[in-house]
């Protein structure tokens, strides 16, 4: 369900010039829906299936299927379409997502979200936006690709969720709009993840918090490092294949993961004296999840065009360079990192480093 127009008007901005947007009085002849127009640069942004499409041209045309990708960042478009394909194939809303959401949000408990204005930066199928709203947050969920269609359906019963198709590099919001910003499993798929993270901090209110999840490097773990080296070699082939072909490979990859890791883990956990050995096994996080979740993740692993990984020191440096306070980095099959924007920012605080993405 979309938020009231008045709330939209106060928060959304033109992604090109950051001017205020007005809702058209007329309706599009083909879609029957309104559109937004920027008061200053006069750009127009369609609303399709109740989702504002606040993307810059030519990216907007490329993703909405009205043009070729000429003139766009081709890897950006491929990434958007890859995850759009993924989430349209895996739209399910499992009860287990509630536990997963709270796991990624640690140390925050459900009551933390009550009354907060939250940005879900890279919402996928809307699974985390749904639970943030369930716990009382007003959620603005953005994604760059076709996944917004799935997110809109999965959150249509939530009265306080607004899904928007938008680019993390050009968020269509007024500065300092949000109490809490989270981005789970998204930034590491971008060309310049740290620049995108620091850009998001501009939209965080003073005193607000940001929380992210990033893939980790298996430093000091030669077996895991070897497995990832094999996976990376395979990715050089699979990322060039059609999405449907990778989708076909994801099932046997997940079956192999369950055969060699998940099922043995479940068995060892039941044997007295072997539980410690079981806890050292890879992929044990899937033991309490449906098999299709693992299939979904294998599709993600082998189809996403870009995959970056980090060690703890690198993630800590992100938070430090973002001038965040109360910084925390915790292992969770990757890194969950968080920090708080100063309540009274020092003079000249921007929360971002110099980057060609942010200074174009």
Short mmCIF file of C-alpha atoms in Angstrom, two decimals:
data_model
loop_
_atom_site.label_atom_id
_atom_site.label_comp_id
_atom_site.label_asym_id
_atom_site.label_seq_id
_atom_site.Cartn_x
_atom_site.Cartn_y
_atom_site.Cartn_z
CA UNK A 1 0.00 0.00 0.00
CA UNK A 2 1.28 3.47 -0.85
CA UNK A 3 1.73 6.22 1.72
CA UNK A 4 -0.50 9.33 1.64
CA UNK A 5 0.37 11.91 -1.03
CA UNK A 6 1.24 14.54 1.59
CA UNK A 7 3.95 12.33 3.08
CA UNK A 8 5.33 11.65 -0.37
CA UNK A 9 5.45 15.34 -1.19
CA UNK A 10 7.50 16.10 1.93
CA UNK A 11 10.05 13.37 1.31
CA UNK A 12 10.63 12.62 -2.37
CA UNK A 13 12.77 14.82 -4.60
CA UNK A 14 13.89 14.85 -8.21
CA UNK A 15 16.90 12.50 -8.54
CA UNK A 16 18.39 14.88 -11.13
CA UNK A 17 18.27 18.32 -9.49
CA UNK A 18 16.76 17.49 -6.07
CA UNK A 19 13.88 19.84 -6.74
CA UNK A 20 10.38 19.28 -5.39
CA UNK A 21 8.07 16.97 -7.33
CA UNK A 22 4.42 17.61 -8.04
CA UNK A 23 1.79 15.03 -8.90
CA UNK A 24 0.17 15.54 -12.28
CA UNK A 25 -3.54 16.24 -12.48
CA UNK A 26 -3.78 14.28 -15.72
CA UNK A 27 -3.40 10.56 -16.23
CA UNK A 28 -1.21 8.69 -18.67
CA UNK A 29 -3.28 7.46 -21.64
CA UNK A 30 -1.68 4.00 -21.60
CA UNK A 31 -1.36 3.24 -17.89
CA UNK A 32 -4.20 5.38 -16.57
CA UNK A 33 -1.92 6.52 -13.76
CA UNK A 34 -0.53 9.89 -12.73
CA UNK A 35 3.12 10.93 -12.95
CA UNK A 36 5.48 13.19 -11.06
CA UNK A 37 7.00 16.32 -12.57
CA UNK A 38 9.94 18.30 -11.23
CA UNK A 39 9.13 21.97 -10.70
CA UNK A 40 12.66 23.01 -11.66
CA UNK A 41 14.18 20.76 -14.34
CA UNK A 42 10.76 19.70 -15.70
CA UNK A 43 11.67 16.02 -15.86
CA UNK A 44 8.73 13.65 -15.64
CA UNK A 45 8.67 10.35 -13.76
CA UNK A 46 5.95 7.76 -14.37
CA UNK A 47 3.93 5.91 -11.76
CA UNK A 48 3.35 2.31 -12.82
CA UNK A 49 1.35 -0.16 -10.74
CA UNK A 50 1.31 2.39 -7.91
CA UNK A 51 5.13 2.49 -7.82
CA UNK A 52 6.83 5.84 -8.60
CA UNK A 53 9.68 5.25 -11.06
CA UNK A 54 12.14 7.92 -9.90
CA UNK A 55 15.05 6.96 -12.15
CA UNK A 56 17.19 9.18 -14.32
CA UNK A 57 17.16 8.84 -18.09
CA UNK A 58 18.50 6.80 -19.94
CA UNK A 59 18.61 4.31 -17.06
CA UNK A 60 14.85 4.67 -16.67
CA UNK A 61 14.20 3.80 -20.31
CA UNK A 62 16.62 0.88 -20.23
CA UNK A 63 15.03 -0.68 -17.14
CA UNK A 64 11.44 0.01 -18.15
CA UNK A 65 12.04 -1.64 -21.50
CA UNK A 66 11.60 1.38 -23.74
CA UNK A 67 15.14 1.69 -24.99
CA UNK A 68 18.45 -0.09 -25.45
CA UNK A 69 21.12 0.24 -22.77
CA UNK A 70 23.18 2.62 -24.93
CA UNK A 71 24.34 5.56 -22.85
CA UNK A 72 23.87 3.78 -19.50
CA UNK A 73 26.23 2.01 -17.14
CA UNK A 74 25.80 -1.43 -18.68
CA UNK A 75 26.94 -3.32 -15.56
CA UNK A 76 24.46 -1.32 -13.50
CA UNK A 77 21.63 -2.31 -15.82
CA UNK A 78 22.75 -5.95 -15.85
CA UNK A 79 22.85 -5.98 -12.05
CA UNK A 80 19.36 -4.50 -11.84
CA UNK A 81 17.95 -7.00 -14.32
CA UNK A 82 19.78 -9.90 -12.67
CA UNK A 83 18.22 -9.22 -9.28
CA UNK A 84 14.90 -8.41 -10.88
CA UNK A 85 14.94 -11.87 -12.47
CA UNK A 86 15.94 -13.42 -9.14
CA UNK A 87 13.19 -11.86 -7.04
CA UNK A 88 10.47 -12.50 -9.59
CA UNK A 89 11.45 -16.20 -9.44
CA UNK A 90 11.61 -16.19 -5.64
CA UNK A 91 8.81 -13.95 -4.40
CA UNK A 92 7.88 -16.11 -1.41
CA UNK A 93 7.34 -14.52 2.00
CA UNK A 94 8.43 -17.18 4.48
CA UNK A 95 7.81 -16.91 8.22
CA UNK A 96 11.54 -17.51 8.63
CA UNK A 97 12.21 -14.05 7.13
CA UNK A 98 11.07 -12.57 10.44
CA UNK A 99 13.92 -14.29 12.28
CA UNK A 100 16.35 -13.42 9.47
CA UNK A 101 15.33 -9.76 9.59
CA UNK A 102 15.83 -9.51 13.35
CA UNK A 103 19.14 -11.34 13.03
CA UNK A 104 20.46 -8.75 10.57
CA UNK A 105 19.10 -5.90 12.70
CA UNK A 106 20.90 -6.93 15.90
CA UNK A 107 21.27 -5.49 18.50
CA UNK A 108 17.98 -3.73 17.69
CA UNK A 109 14.80 -5.39 18.92
CA UNK A 110 11.34 -5.12 17.30
CA UNK A 111 10.32 -2.14 19.47
CA UNK A 112 13.25 -0.13 18.03
CA UNK A 113 11.31 0.34 14.78
CA UNK A 114 8.12 1.71 16.29
CA UNK A 115 7.48 5.25 15.03
CA UNK A 116 10.71 5.50 13.04
CA UNK A 117 11.00 6.65 9.44
CA UNK A 118 13.10 3.97 7.75
CA UNK A 119 14.81 3.60 4.38
CA UNK A 120 15.23 0.06 3.02
CA UNK A 121 18.04 0.65 0.52
CA UNK A 122 17.77 -2.24 -1.92
CA UNK A 123 14.52 -3.89 -0.85
CA UNK A 124 14.49 -6.89 -3.21
CA UNK A 125 11.16 -8.67 -2.83
CA UNK A 126 10.17 -6.49 0.14
CA UNK A 127 10.67 -9.16 2.82
CA UNK A 128 12.51 -6.89 5.28
CA UNK A 129 10.38 -3.83 4.53
CA UNK A 130 7.34 -5.91 5.46
CA UNK A 131 8.71 -6.76 8.90
CA UNK A 132 10.07 -3.28 9.61
CA UNK A 133 6.56 -1.96 8.92
CA UNK A 134 5.00 -4.74 11.00
CA UNK A 135 7.03 -3.48 13.96
CA UNK A 136 5.73 0.06 13.54
CA UNK A 137 8.11 1.82 11.14
CA UNK A 138 7.14 4.01 8.20
CA UNK A 139 9.19 2.28 5.50
CA UNK A 140 10.45 3.70 2.22
CA UNK A 141 11.64 0.73 0.18
CA UNK A 142 13.71 1.35 -2.94
CA UNK A 143 15.19 -0.95 -5.54
CA UNK A 144 16.62 -0.22 -8.95
CA UNK A 145 15.08 -3.05 -10.94
CA UNK A 146 11.93 -5.07 -11.61
CA UNK A 147 12.01 -6.45 -8.06
CA UNK A 148 9.87 -3.47 -7.05
CA UNK A 149 6.88 -5.21 -8.63
CA UNK A 150 7.31 -8.12 -6.23
CA UNK A 151 7.98 -5.83 -3.26
CA UNK A 152 4.80 -3.90 -4.01
CA UNK A 153 2.73 -7.10 -3.98
CA UNK A 154 4.38 -8.43 -0.82
CA UNK A 155 3.77 -5.21 1.12
CA UNK A 156 0.37 -4.24 -0.28
CA UNK A 157 -1.34 -5.12 3.00
CA UNK A 158 1.02 -2.86 4.97
CA UNK A 159 -0.37 0.63 5.49
CA UNK A 160 3.01 2.24 6.11
CA UNK A 161 5.22 1.07 3.23
CA UNK A 162 6.06 3.05 0.10
CA UNK A 163 7.87 1.17 -2.68
CA UNK A 164 9.84 3.30 -5.15
CA UNK A 165 11.99 2.30 -8.11
CA UNK A 166 15.17 4.30 -7.61
CA UNK A 167 18.95 4.17 -7.85
CA UNK A 168 21.07 4.09 -4.67
CA UNK A 169 23.50 6.44 -6.39
CA UNK A 170 20.73 9.02 -6.90
CA UNK A 171 18.22 8.53 -4.05
CA UNK A 172 15.10 10.65 -4.72
CA UNK A 173 14.77 12.04 -1.20
CA UNK A 174 15.25 15.23 0.76
CA UNK A 175 18.46 15.24 2.82
CA UNK A 176 18.22 14.07 6.44
CA UNK A 177 14.84 12.39 5.92
CA UNK A 178 15.30 9.11 7.81
CA UNK A 179 15.78 7.94 11.38
CA UNK A 180 17.23 4.61 10.30
CA UNK A 181 18.71 3.36 7.03
CA UNK A 182 19.55 -0.27 6.36
CA UNK A 183 20.97 -2.01 3.31
CA UNK A 184 21.23 -5.78 3.61
CA UNK A 185 23.24 -7.68 1.01
CA UNK A 186 23.11 -4.94 -1.62
CA UNK A 187 26.11 -2.61 -1.47
CA UNK A 188 28.69 -5.30 -2.24
CA UNK A 189 27.05 -5.78 -5.65
CA UNK A 190 27.66 -2.15 -6.71
CA UNK A 191 30.66 -0.80 -8.68
CA UNK A 192 31.73 1.48 -5.79
CA UNK A 193 30.07 0.15 -2.62
CA UNK A 194 31.70 2.56 -0.18
CA UNK A 195 30.71 5.60 -2.23
CA UNK A 196 27.11 4.38 -2.33
CA UNK A 197 27.14 3.82 1.45
CA UNK A 198 28.49 7.28 2.20
CA UNK A 199 25.98 8.77 -0.20
CA UNK A 200 23.15 7.16 1.78
CA UNK A 201 24.38 8.88 4.94
CA UNK A 202 23.31 12.21 3.48
CA UNK A 203 19.70 11.10 3.91
CA UNK A 204 20.11 10.12 7.56
CA UNK A 205 18.87 12.53 10.22
CA UNK A 206 21.39 13.78 12.81
CA UNK A 207 21.42 11.14 15.53
CA UNK A 208 20.04 8.53 13.14
CA UNK A 209 21.57 5.10 12.59
CA UNK A 210 22.70 3.16 9.54
CA UNK A 211 23.10 -0.62 9.37
CA UNK A 212 24.51 -2.69 6.50
CA UNK A 213 25.43 -6.27 5.67
CA UNK A 214 28.48 -7.06 3.51
CA UNK A 215 30.16 -10.23 2.25
CA UNK A 216 33.35 -11.08 4.10
CA UNK A 217 36.79 -12.20 3.01
CA UNK A 218 37.82 -15.53 4.56
CA UNK A 219 41.15 -14.19 5.86
CA UNK A 220 43.06 -16.90 7.71
CA UNK A 221 40.64 -19.61 6.55
CA UNK A 222 42.41 -21.45 3.71
CA UNK A 223 39.64 -23.99 3.07
CA UNK A 224 36.94 -21.33 2.71
CA UNK A 225 39.32 -19.18 0.67
CA UNK A 226 39.89 -22.11 -1.67
CA UNK A 227 36.15 -22.72 -2.08
CA UNK A 228 35.57 -19.05 -2.84
CA UNK A 229 38.39 -19.10 -5.40
CA UNK A 230 36.63 -21.97 -7.19
CA UNK A 231 33.30 -20.14 -7.02
CA UNK A 232 34.88 -16.96 -8.39
CA UNK A 233 36.37 -18.93 -11.29
CA UNK A 234 32.92 -20.37 -12.05
CA UNK A 235 31.36 -16.90 -11.81
CA UNK A 236 33.53 -15.72 -14.69
CA UNK A 237 31.50 -18.11 -16.83
CA UNK A 238 28.07 -18.04 -15.18
CA UNK A 239 27.77 -14.24 -15.07
CA UNK A 240 27.93 -14.29 -18.87
CA UNK A 241 25.14 -16.85 -19.22
CA UNK A 242 21.45 -16.00 -19.69
CA UNK A 243 19.57 -15.67 -16.41
CA UNK A 244 17.41 -18.71 -17.20
CA UNK A 245 20.51 -20.86 -17.66
CA UNK A 246 21.94 -19.81 -14.28
CA UNK A 247 18.52 -20.41 -12.74
CA UNK A 248 18.71 -23.97 -14.04
CA UNK A 249 22.14 -24.43 -12.45
CA UNK A 250 21.08 -22.99 -9.09
CA UNK A 251 19.05 -26.08 -8.12
CA UNK A 252 21.88 -28.64 -8.44
CA UNK A 253 24.24 -26.17 -6.71
CA UNK A 254 21.83 -25.91 -3.78
CA UNK A 255 21.37 -29.69 -3.75
CA UNK A 256 25.15 -30.10 -3.51
CA UNK A 257 25.25 -27.59 -0.63
CA UNK A 258 22.59 -29.54 1.25
CA UNK A 259 24.21 -32.91 0.49
CA UNK A 260 27.73 -32.00 1.63
CA UNK A 261 27.05 -29.39 4.30
CA UNK A 262 23.47 -28.86 5.52
CA UNK A 263 22.27 -32.45 5.95
CA UNK A 264 25.58 -33.56 7.56
CA UNK A 265 25.31 -30.56 9.90
CA UNK A 266 21.78 -31.58 10.94
CA UNK A 267 22.99 -35.14 11.54
CA UNK A 268 26.06 -34.16 13.57
CA UNK A 269 24.00 -31.82 15.74
CA UNK A 270 22.01 -34.84 16.93
CA UNK A 271 25.07 -36.90 17.86
CA UNK A 272 26.26 -36.35 21.46
CA UNK A 273 29.74 -34.86 21.56
CA UNK A 274 29.79 -33.79 17.91
CA UNK A 275 27.89 -30.51 18.12
CA UNK A 276 31.12 -28.49 18.31
CA UNK A 277 32.34 -30.13 15.12
CA UNK A 278 29.01 -29.38 13.46
CA UNK A 279 29.29 -25.68 14.31
CA UNK A 280 32.51 -25.46 12.29
CA UNK A 281 30.75 -26.51 9.09
CA UNK A 282 30.01 -24.12 6.26
CA UNK A 283 26.48 -23.23 5.14
CA UNK A 284 24.88 -24.34 8.42
CA UNK A 285 22.71 -21.20 8.27
CA UNK A 286 20.47 -23.03 5.79
CA UNK A 287 19.60 -25.77 8.29
CA UNK A 288 16.57 -23.84 9.53
CA UNK A 289 15.45 -22.46 6.18
CA UNK A 290 13.43 -23.85 3.25
CA UNK A 291 15.46 -25.49 0.47
CA UNK A 292 14.31 -22.83 -2.01
CA UNK A 293 16.12 -20.16 0.01
CA UNK A 294 19.39 -21.92 -0.76
CA UNK A 295 18.42 -22.17 -4.44
CA UNK A 296 17.70 -18.44 -4.38
CA UNK A 297 21.10 -17.69 -2.85
CA UNK A 298 22.92 -19.86 -5.40
CA UNK A 299 21.22 -17.93 -8.19
CA UNK A 300 22.38 -14.74 -6.46
CA UNK A 301 25.90 -16.10 -6.06
CA UNK A 302 26.37 -17.13 -9.67
CA UNK A 303 24.40 -14.49 -11.58
CA UNK A 304 25.20 -11.14 -9.91
CA UNK A 305 27.66 -9.35 -12.25
CA UNK A 306 29.57 -7.71 -9.37
CA UNK A 307 30.63 -9.20 -6.05
CA UNK A 308 32.92 -7.41 -3.58
CA UNK A 309 34.22 -8.83 -0.29
CA UNK A 310 35.75 -7.16 2.76
CA UNK A 311 37.65 -7.90 5.95
CA UNK A 312 36.78 -6.37 9.31
CA UNK A 313 39.36 -3.59 9.08
CA UNK A 314 38.03 -2.47 5.70
CA UNK A 315 34.45 -2.32 6.99
CA UNK A 316 35.53 -0.43 10.11
CA UNK A 317 37.27 2.05 7.82
CA UNK A 318 33.98 2.66 5.97
CA UNK A 319 32.29 3.66 9.21
CA UNK A 320 35.23 5.78 10.31
CA UNK A 321 35.44 7.65 7.00
CA UNK A 322 31.69 8.22 7.23
CA UNK A 323 32.30 10.03 10.55
CA UNK A 324 29.85 7.72 12.31
CA UNK A 325 29.76 7.29 16.07
CA UNK A 326 29.00 4.17 18.14
CA UNK A 327 30.52 2.05 15.39
CA UNK A 328 30.01 -1.72 15.50
CA UNK A 329 31.12 -4.52 13.17
CA UNK A 330 29.91 -8.05 13.98
CA UNK A 331 30.31 -11.37 12.12
CA UNK A 332 27.10 -12.91 10.78
CA UNK A 333 28.08 -15.09 7.79
CA UNK A 334 29.49 -11.80 6.58
CA UNK A 335 29.71 -8.45 8.36
CA UNK A 336 26.85 -6.57 9.99
CA UNK A 337 28.09 -3.01 10.47
CA UNK A 338 26.36 -0.05 12.06
CA UNK A 339 26.97 3.48 13.25
CA UNK A 340 25.22 6.63 14.37
CA UNK A 341 25.35 10.00 12.64
CA UNK A 342 26.44 12.72 15.08
CA UNK A 343 23.46 14.51 16.60
CA UNK A 344 25.21 17.85 16.09
CA UNK A 345 27.41 17.38 12.99
CA UNK A 346 30.69 19.23 12.97
CA UNK A 347 31.11 22.07 10.49
CA UNK A 348 31.69 20.70 7.02
CA UNK A 349 30.30 17.23 7.85
CA UNK A 350 29.15 15.44 4.73
CA UNK A 351 29.43 11.81 5.76
CA UNK A 352 30.98 10.88 2.44
CA UNK A 353 34.35 10.70 0.76
CA UNK A 354 35.28 12.06 -2.61
CA UNK A 355 34.16 9.76 -5.40
CA UNK A 356 33.50 10.14 -9.12
CA UNK A 357 30.06 8.62 -8.55
CA UNK A 358 29.10 11.41 -6.18
CA UNK A 359 30.80 14.26 -8.01
CA UNK A 360 29.57 13.92 -11.55
#
